[in-house]
Short mmCIF file of C-alpha atoms in Angstrom, two decimals:
data_model
loop_
_atom_site.label_atom_id
_atom_site.label_comp_id
_atom_site.label_asym_id
_atom_site.label_seq_id
_atom_site.Cartn_x
_atom_site.Cartn_y
_atom_site.Cartn_z
CA UNK A 7 92.83 -117.55 86.99
CA UNK A 8 92.95 -115.55 83.80
CA UNK A 9 91.82 -112.23 85.30
CA UNK A 10 94.39 -112.24 88.12
CA UNK A 11 96.79 -110.09 86.11
CA UNK A 12 94.42 -107.09 86.14
CA UNK A 13 93.49 -107.22 89.83
CA UNK A 14 94.62 -104.53 92.26
CA UNK A 15 96.80 -105.36 95.25
CA UNK A 16 93.76 -105.20 97.53
CA UNK A 17 91.80 -107.57 95.29
CA UNK A 18 94.72 -110.00 95.09
CA UNK A 19 95.12 -109.98 98.85
CA UNK A 20 91.38 -110.54 99.32
CA UNK A 21 91.49 -113.61 97.08
CA UNK A 22 94.55 -114.98 98.83
CA UNK A 23 93.17 -114.40 102.33
CA UNK A 24 89.92 -116.15 101.38
CA UNK A 25 91.85 -119.44 101.39
CA UNK A 26 94.78 -118.60 103.68
CA UNK A 27 92.23 -118.30 106.50
CA UNK A 28 92.33 -122.10 106.61
CA UNK A 29 96.04 -121.90 107.42
CA UNK A 30 95.10 -119.58 110.29
CA UNK A 31 92.51 -122.07 111.60
CA UNK A 32 95.08 -124.86 111.32
CA UNK A 33 97.90 -123.11 113.19
CA UNK A 34 95.59 -121.69 115.83
CA UNK A 35 94.64 -125.33 116.47
CA UNK A 36 98.37 -126.12 116.72
CA UNK A 37 99.12 -123.22 119.08
CA UNK A 38 96.22 -123.66 121.50
CA UNK A 39 97.44 -126.92 123.16
CA UNK A 40 101.18 -126.09 123.35
CA UNK A 41 101.21 -124.45 126.79
CA UNK A 42 98.43 -126.64 128.23
CA UNK A 43 99.00 -130.27 127.29
CA UNK A 44 102.39 -130.79 129.01
CA UNK A 45 100.94 -129.67 132.36
CA UNK A 46 97.86 -131.85 131.92
CA UNK A 47 99.92 -134.95 131.10
CA UNK A 48 102.44 -134.36 133.89
CA UNK A 49 100.34 -132.92 136.70
CA UNK A 50 96.88 -134.41 136.17
CA UNK A 51 97.61 -137.73 134.50
CA UNK A 52 100.82 -138.27 136.50
CA UNK A 53 103.23 -139.12 133.69
CA UNK A 54 106.85 -137.96 133.48
CA UNK A 55 108.03 -134.77 131.82
CA UNK A 56 109.60 -136.91 129.11
CA UNK A 57 106.21 -138.42 128.26
CA UNK A 58 104.66 -134.96 128.29
CA UNK A 59 107.28 -133.76 125.81
CA UNK A 60 106.80 -136.86 123.68
CA UNK A 61 103.08 -136.14 123.36
CA UNK A 62 103.89 -132.71 121.96
CA UNK A 63 106.54 -134.15 119.62
CA UNK A 64 104.13 -136.69 118.10
CA UNK A 65 102.46 -133.92 116.15
CA UNK A 66 105.81 -132.82 114.70
CA UNK A 67 106.62 -136.33 113.49
CA UNK A 68 103.17 -136.72 111.92
CA UNK A 69 103.56 -133.37 110.16
CA UNK A 70 107.04 -134.19 108.90
CA UNK A 71 106.01 -137.57 107.51
CA UNK A 72 102.80 -136.36 105.89
CA UNK A 73 104.12 -133.13 104.27
CA UNK A 74 105.25 -134.74 101.00
CA UNK A 75 102.05 -136.78 100.75
CA UNK A 76 99.91 -133.69 101.22
CA UNK A 77 101.56 -132.07 98.23
CA UNK A 78 101.16 -135.12 96.01
CA UNK A 79 97.48 -135.44 96.94
CA UNK A 80 96.93 -131.74 96.22
CA UNK A 81 98.51 -132.18 92.79
CA UNK A 82 96.31 -135.19 92.05
CA UNK A 83 92.94 -134.31 93.59
CA UNK A 84 93.13 -130.54 93.94
CA UNK A 85 94.03 -128.36 96.94
CA UNK A 86 90.42 -127.83 98.05
CA UNK A 87 89.90 -131.50 98.87
CA UNK A 88 93.23 -131.69 100.69
CA UNK A 89 92.39 -128.61 102.77
CA UNK A 90 89.02 -130.12 103.71
CA UNK A 91 90.71 -133.39 104.71
CA UNK A 92 93.19 -131.43 106.83
CA UNK A 93 90.45 -129.49 108.61
CA UNK A 94 88.63 -132.74 109.41
CA UNK A 95 91.84 -134.07 110.97
CA UNK A 96 92.29 -130.87 113.01
CA UNK A 97 88.69 -131.07 114.22
CA UNK A 98 89.10 -134.74 115.16
CA UNK A 99 92.11 -133.84 117.30
CA UNK A 100 89.89 -131.49 119.29
CA UNK A 101 87.18 -134.12 119.72
CA UNK A 102 89.74 -136.70 120.89
CA UNK A 103 91.18 -134.20 123.38
CA UNK A 104 87.71 -133.60 124.83
CA UNK A 105 87.20 -137.35 125.26
CA UNK A 106 90.68 -137.60 126.82
CA UNK A 107 89.72 -134.95 129.38
CA UNK A 108 86.57 -136.89 130.25
CA UNK A 109 88.65 -140.07 130.68
CA UNK A 110 91.30 -138.50 132.93
CA UNK A 111 90.38 -140.97 135.70
CA UNK A 112 91.96 -143.66 133.49
CA UNK A 113 95.35 -142.07 132.79
CA UNK A 114 96.61 -144.58 130.22
CA UNK A 115 93.44 -144.34 128.14
CA UNK A 116 93.47 -140.56 128.36
CA UNK A 117 97.12 -140.46 127.25
CA UNK A 118 96.41 -142.78 124.30
CA UNK A 119 93.54 -140.55 123.17
CA UNK A 120 95.75 -137.47 123.41
CA UNK A 121 98.48 -139.21 121.40
CA UNK A 122 95.99 -140.16 118.69
CA UNK A 123 94.72 -136.59 118.64
CA UNK A 124 98.25 -135.24 118.22
CA UNK A 125 98.80 -137.54 115.24
CA UNK A 126 95.58 -136.30 113.62
CA UNK A 127 96.62 -132.69 114.29
CA UNK A 128 100.02 -133.27 112.67
CA UNK A 129 98.42 -134.65 109.52
CA UNK A 130 95.85 -131.85 109.61
CA UNK A 131 98.62 -129.24 109.80
CA UNK A 132 100.47 -130.51 106.75
CA UNK A 133 97.31 -131.02 104.67
CA UNK A 134 95.69 -127.69 105.59
CA UNK A 135 98.76 -125.47 105.26
CA UNK A 136 100.17 -127.05 102.09
CA UNK A 137 96.73 -127.22 100.48
CA UNK A 138 95.88 -123.62 101.37
CA UNK A 139 99.14 -122.33 99.91
CA UNK A 140 98.69 -124.26 96.67
CA UNK A 141 95.04 -123.16 96.49
CA UNK A 142 96.10 -119.53 96.78
CA UNK A 143 98.77 -119.98 94.12
CA UNK A 144 96.16 -121.39 91.76
CA UNK A 145 93.58 -118.62 92.18
CA UNK A 146 96.00 -115.71 91.66
CA UNK A 147 98.53 -117.23 89.28
CA UNK A 148 102.23 -118.11 89.38
CA UNK A 149 103.41 -114.48 89.29
CA UNK A 150 101.95 -114.00 92.78
CA UNK A 151 103.59 -117.07 94.36
CA UNK A 152 105.74 -114.93 96.68
CA UNK A 153 102.69 -112.98 97.84
CA UNK A 154 100.77 -116.18 98.61
CA UNK A 155 103.62 -117.77 100.55
CA UNK A 156 104.21 -114.52 102.46
CA UNK A 157 100.58 -114.26 103.54
CA UNK A 158 100.63 -117.93 104.49
CA UNK A 159 103.59 -117.21 106.78
CA UNK A 160 101.85 -114.22 108.35
CA UNK A 161 98.78 -116.37 109.07
CA UNK A 162 100.96 -119.14 110.50
CA UNK A 163 102.99 -117.07 112.94
CA UNK A 164 100.10 -114.80 113.96
CA UNK A 165 97.98 -117.85 114.81
CA UNK A 166 100.82 -119.46 116.77
CA UNK A 167 101.50 -116.21 118.64
CA UNK A 168 97.94 -115.86 119.93
CA UNK A 169 97.24 -119.60 120.23
CA UNK A 170 99.35 -120.40 123.29
CA UNK A 171 98.09 -117.58 125.58
CA UNK A 172 94.49 -118.14 124.41
CA UNK A 173 94.84 -121.84 125.18
CA UNK A 174 96.03 -121.05 128.72
CA UNK A 175 93.09 -118.69 129.23
CA UNK A 176 90.54 -121.22 127.97
CA UNK A 177 92.12 -123.91 130.14
CA UNK A 178 91.77 -121.71 133.23
CA UNK A 179 88.09 -121.09 132.48
CA UNK A 180 86.91 -124.45 131.17
CA UNK A 181 89.74 -126.96 131.66
CA UNK A 182 91.19 -129.02 128.83
CA UNK A 183 87.81 -129.08 127.06
CA UNK A 184 88.02 -125.30 126.60
CA UNK A 185 90.77 -125.18 123.97
CA UNK A 186 89.82 -128.62 122.62
CA UNK A 187 86.26 -127.45 121.99
CA UNK A 188 87.53 -124.43 120.05
CA UNK A 189 89.77 -126.70 117.94
CA UNK A 190 86.79 -128.93 117.12
CA UNK A 191 84.61 -125.91 116.26
CA UNK A 192 87.28 -124.42 113.98
CA UNK A 193 87.67 -127.74 112.18
CA UNK A 194 83.92 -127.93 111.53
CA UNK A 195 83.61 -124.25 110.61
CA UNK A 196 86.62 -124.38 108.31
CA UNK A 197 85.30 -127.52 106.58
CA UNK A 198 81.95 -125.80 105.98
CA UNK A 199 83.61 -122.64 104.65
CA UNK A 200 85.96 -124.57 102.35
CA UNK A 201 83.16 -126.75 100.99
CA UNK A 202 81.32 -123.68 99.74
CA UNK A 203 84.26 -122.33 97.72
CA UNK A 204 84.79 -123.23 94.07
CA UNK A 205 87.48 -125.79 93.45
CA UNK A 206 90.37 -125.04 91.12
CA UNK A 207 91.08 -127.41 88.28
CA UNK A 208 93.97 -129.81 88.62
CA UNK A 209 96.69 -129.09 86.07
CA UNK A 210 96.92 -131.79 83.44
CA UNK A 211 100.27 -133.16 82.42
CA UNK A 212 102.71 -135.95 83.12
CA UNK A 213 103.92 -135.84 86.71
CA UNK A 214 107.55 -136.65 87.35
CA UNK A 215 108.46 -139.32 89.92
CA UNK A 216 108.61 -138.13 93.51
CA UNK A 217 112.36 -138.74 93.86
CA UNK A 218 112.96 -136.34 90.98
CA UNK A 219 110.89 -133.67 92.72
CA UNK A 220 113.04 -134.17 95.82
CA UNK A 221 116.24 -133.93 93.80
CA UNK A 222 115.19 -130.55 92.43
CA UNK A 223 114.15 -128.88 95.69
CA UNK A 224 116.23 -130.48 98.44
CA UNK A 225 118.99 -127.86 98.42
CA UNK A 226 116.41 -125.11 98.85
CA UNK A 227 114.88 -127.11 101.70
CA UNK A 228 118.27 -127.69 103.31
CA UNK A 229 118.99 -123.95 103.29
CA UNK A 230 115.54 -123.35 104.81
CA UNK A 231 116.16 -125.95 107.51
CA UNK A 232 119.52 -124.41 108.47
CA UNK A 233 118.02 -120.92 108.49
CA UNK A 234 115.10 -122.05 110.64
CA UNK A 235 117.47 -122.95 113.47
CA UNK A 236 118.00 -119.26 114.22
CA UNK A 237 114.26 -118.88 114.72
CA UNK A 238 114.17 -122.03 116.84
CA UNK A 239 116.90 -121.08 119.31
CA UNK A 240 115.36 -117.68 120.00
CA UNK A 241 111.76 -118.84 120.39
CA UNK A 242 112.80 -121.80 122.56
CA UNK A 243 115.81 -120.66 124.58
CA UNK A 244 115.82 -116.87 124.87
CA UNK A 245 113.96 -117.00 128.20
CA UNK A 246 116.53 -119.41 129.62
CA UNK A 247 119.33 -117.25 128.19
CA UNK A 248 118.06 -114.19 130.06
CA UNK A 249 117.67 -116.22 133.25
CA UNK A 250 121.23 -117.57 132.97
CA UNK A 251 122.53 -113.97 132.86
CA UNK A 252 120.18 -112.75 135.64
CA UNK A 253 118.53 -110.31 133.24
CA UNK A 254 114.90 -109.28 133.00
CA UNK A 255 112.99 -108.59 129.81
CA UNK A 256 113.02 -111.87 127.89
CA UNK A 257 109.41 -111.26 126.86
CA UNK A 258 110.40 -107.91 125.35
CA UNK A 259 113.15 -109.61 123.32
CA UNK A 260 110.58 -112.08 121.97
CA UNK A 261 108.28 -109.18 121.14
CA UNK A 262 111.07 -107.44 119.20
CA UNK A 263 111.86 -110.69 117.40
CA UNK A 264 108.21 -110.99 116.33
CA UNK A 265 108.07 -107.29 115.44
CA UNK A 266 111.11 -107.59 113.18
CA UNK A 267 109.59 -110.66 111.53
CA UNK A 268 106.21 -109.05 110.84
CA UNK A 269 107.57 -105.66 109.73
CA UNK A 270 109.97 -107.13 107.19
CA UNK A 271 107.37 -109.60 105.93
CA UNK A 272 104.78 -106.85 105.37
CA UNK A 273 107.08 -104.08 104.12
CA UNK A 274 109.64 -105.99 102.06
CA UNK A 275 107.78 -109.02 100.74
CA UNK A 276 107.45 -107.42 97.28
CA UNK A 277 111.24 -107.44 96.89
CA UNK A 278 111.13 -111.20 96.29
CA UNK A 279 109.30 -110.68 93.01
CA UNK A 280 111.40 -107.62 92.14
CA UNK A 281 114.90 -108.96 92.83
CA UNK A 282 114.42 -112.73 92.94
CA UNK A 283 114.20 -115.13 95.84
CA UNK A 284 117.87 -116.10 95.90
CA UNK A 285 119.16 -112.54 96.23
CA UNK A 286 116.62 -111.76 98.96
CA UNK A 287 117.57 -114.96 100.78
CA UNK A 288 121.27 -114.07 100.75
CA UNK A 289 120.57 -110.69 102.37
CA UNK A 290 118.16 -112.32 104.82
CA UNK A 291 120.75 -114.84 105.98
CA UNK A 292 123.34 -112.08 106.51
CA UNK A 293 120.92 -110.19 108.78
CA UNK A 294 119.91 -113.32 110.65
CA UNK A 295 123.52 -114.40 111.19
CA UNK A 296 124.48 -110.90 112.39
CA UNK A 297 121.62 -110.94 114.90
CA UNK A 298 122.61 -114.34 116.30
CA UNK A 299 126.27 -113.34 116.63
CA UNK A 300 125.21 -110.18 118.45
CA UNK A 301 123.20 -112.25 120.94
CA UNK A 302 126.14 -114.64 121.38
CA UNK A 303 128.53 -111.85 122.33
CA UNK A 304 126.02 -109.53 124.06
CA UNK A 305 127.09 -108.07 127.38
CA UNK A 306 123.79 -106.33 128.08
CA UNK A 307 120.13 -107.14 127.56
CA UNK A 308 119.58 -104.29 125.10
CA UNK A 309 122.14 -105.83 122.74
CA UNK A 310 120.19 -109.09 122.89
CA UNK A 311 117.07 -107.09 122.05
CA UNK A 312 118.77 -105.64 118.97
CA UNK A 313 120.03 -109.10 118.00
CA UNK A 314 116.55 -110.58 118.38
CA UNK A 315 115.06 -107.87 116.17
CA UNK A 316 117.71 -108.46 113.48
CA UNK A 317 117.24 -112.22 113.65
CA UNK A 318 113.47 -111.94 113.30
CA UNK A 319 113.79 -109.51 110.41
CA UNK A 320 116.41 -111.69 108.73
CA UNK A 321 114.42 -114.90 109.01
CA UNK A 322 111.18 -113.27 107.91
CA UNK A 323 111.55 -113.65 104.13
CA UNK A 324 113.57 -116.88 104.07
CA UNK A 325 110.61 -119.25 103.68
CA UNK A 326 108.79 -117.37 100.88
CA UNK A 327 111.99 -116.33 99.07
CA UNK A 328 113.44 -119.83 98.83
CA UNK A 329 109.97 -121.33 98.35
CA UNK A 330 109.37 -119.25 95.23
CA UNK A 331 112.60 -120.53 93.72
CA UNK A 332 111.92 -124.13 94.76
CA UNK A 333 108.52 -124.36 93.05
CA UNK A 334 110.00 -122.86 89.86
CA UNK A 335 112.09 -126.01 89.50
CA UNK A 336 109.04 -128.12 88.63
CA UNK A 337 106.03 -127.84 86.33
CA UNK A 338 102.71 -126.65 87.74
CA UNK A 339 101.32 -130.17 88.03
CA UNK A 340 104.15 -131.03 90.46
CA UNK A 341 104.18 -127.83 92.54
CA UNK A 342 102.23 -129.35 95.41
CA UNK A 343 104.80 -132.13 95.80
CA UNK A 344 107.61 -129.58 95.62
CA UNK A 345 106.00 -127.30 98.21
CA UNK A 346 105.28 -130.17 100.59
CA UNK A 347 108.82 -131.54 100.33
CA UNK A 348 110.34 -128.08 100.76
CA UNK A 349 108.17 -127.32 103.82
CA UNK A 350 109.19 -130.58 105.47
CA UNK A 351 112.70 -129.19 105.97
CA UNK A 352 111.25 -126.40 108.13
CA UNK A 353 109.60 -129.04 110.34
CA UNK A 354 112.85 -130.99 110.46
CA UNK A 355 114.87 -127.91 111.42
CA UNK A 356 112.51 -126.98 114.24
CA UNK A 357 112.28 -130.56 115.44
CA UNK A 358 116.04 -131.02 115.70
CA UNK A 359 116.74 -127.63 117.29
CA UNK A 360 115.50 -128.53 120.78
CA UNK A 361 117.43 -131.76 121.47
CA UNK A 362 120.64 -130.66 119.71
CA UNK A 363 120.66 -127.27 121.45
CA UNK A 364 120.04 -129.03 124.74
CA UNK A 365 123.18 -131.11 124.24
CA UNK A 366 125.21 -127.99 123.40
CA UNK A 367 123.99 -126.20 126.52
CA UNK A 368 124.99 -129.17 128.66
CA UNK A 369 128.55 -129.17 127.31
CA UNK A 370 129.38 -125.55 126.44
CA UNK A 371 126.78 -123.36 128.12
CA UNK A 372 123.79 -121.33 127.04
CA UNK A 373 125.64 -118.89 124.77
CA UNK A 374 126.97 -121.71 122.61
CA UNK A 375 123.59 -122.34 120.98
CA UNK A 376 123.59 -118.88 119.40
CA UNK A 377 127.06 -119.32 117.96
CA UNK A 378 126.06 -122.76 116.64
CA UNK A 379 122.86 -121.31 115.13
CA UNK A 380 124.86 -118.51 113.48
CA UNK A 381 127.18 -121.11 111.93
CA UNK A 382 124.18 -123.05 110.61
CA UNK A 383 122.75 -119.87 109.09
CA UNK A 384 126.16 -119.25 107.51
CA UNK A 385 125.84 -122.73 106.01
CA UNK A 386 122.43 -121.74 104.63
CA UNK A 387 124.03 -118.63 103.10
CA UNK A 388 126.71 -120.75 101.37
CA UNK A 389 124.13 -123.18 100.00
CA UNK A 390 122.06 -120.29 98.66
CA UNK A 391 125.15 -118.65 97.18
CA UNK A 392 125.90 -121.88 95.33
CA UNK A 393 122.34 -121.98 94.01
CA UNK A 394 122.61 -118.35 92.94
CA UNK A 395 125.86 -119.04 91.07
CA UNK A 396 124.30 -122.07 89.35
CA UNK A 397 121.33 -119.93 88.33
CA UNK A 398 123.69 -117.27 86.91
CA UNK A 399 125.59 -119.84 84.86
CA UNK A 400 122.36 -121.34 83.51
CA UNK A 401 121.07 -117.89 82.55
CA UNK A 402 124.36 -117.11 80.77
CA UNK A 403 124.16 -120.37 78.80
CA UNK A 404 120.58 -119.60 77.79
CA UNK A 405 121.55 -116.13 76.58
CA UNK A 406 124.39 -117.55 74.49
CA UNK A 407 122.26 -120.35 73.02
CA UNK A 408 119.41 -117.89 72.39
#
């Protein structure tokens, strides 16, 4: 919008949060079932742990496959409509989970309903989060892209952090229908709120073919995917790591990880605009790699705590810093496609972390996953360094030709 340049920081944040709230609704819907559904499928429906894990993974596959499409639809029809479609899908997942709970006497039918609900939730996640980010970018302008993506990340991880324990609490009070009812209500409430907001105009212009969008952003996405593995191995395996060493305090390490993430995101997010996303990413990967190496070689729990804090702080700005640079590679009418494609690498990184790390643990022990994650983050650093060097050469050529 034309007046965005004269708005104060508080006014910019207010505008951004007015649409990023839909990301919060989306990821709270994602977090609520995580600690509840596996137990329901395994203990109440009587299926194996593998099936229980597969039900959770269905959402990831749906999100991964629908990410690029969400961006293209947002470019074509506008982010508001895509957000509303995503919220409908999230709400439907809650409704289907309620019906599944009522049909628990017929385990196969209940499982099928849960699976369908997970697919809807996966599509809802990609549509709501990608659409909300693009919506925010449109209402405050391209100069505030880093701010929008940063706030989107804060909403995402805050919702996920409170979603799992809240889901357990609601399950204890009301059963499966407790969290599922809240998911359905948030979908309906979010749809109503989004419908009352003014839509932003879709940018006119010739859109480049999708494969060309991919060719321009895939290296940024690959660096993001490698960097995400550090986040994945801590959030998934730090509890097992403490148990393997007969240490207490895994929850405190997770708290420090989250604290490092939030503090850096809130205090240092402005450095992306000031110094550029590539420079910030390089420093971020160094911190993240140092934290993972410290955990790998730690001989006491407090060193793991320090490593977790460094890893969380290092990973904090990776997504917005690389995301800003990725969307610069395309025109505004293709930014939704670029953002959706770029975000898909985060889903891919998180999805591959669990099974690959499990294989490493089986062969080389628990500590090996942190060394492997550090090496992957080093790979992300090298990719980003190459992108930074390419950017420097292009800038030099432009100065000479100018």
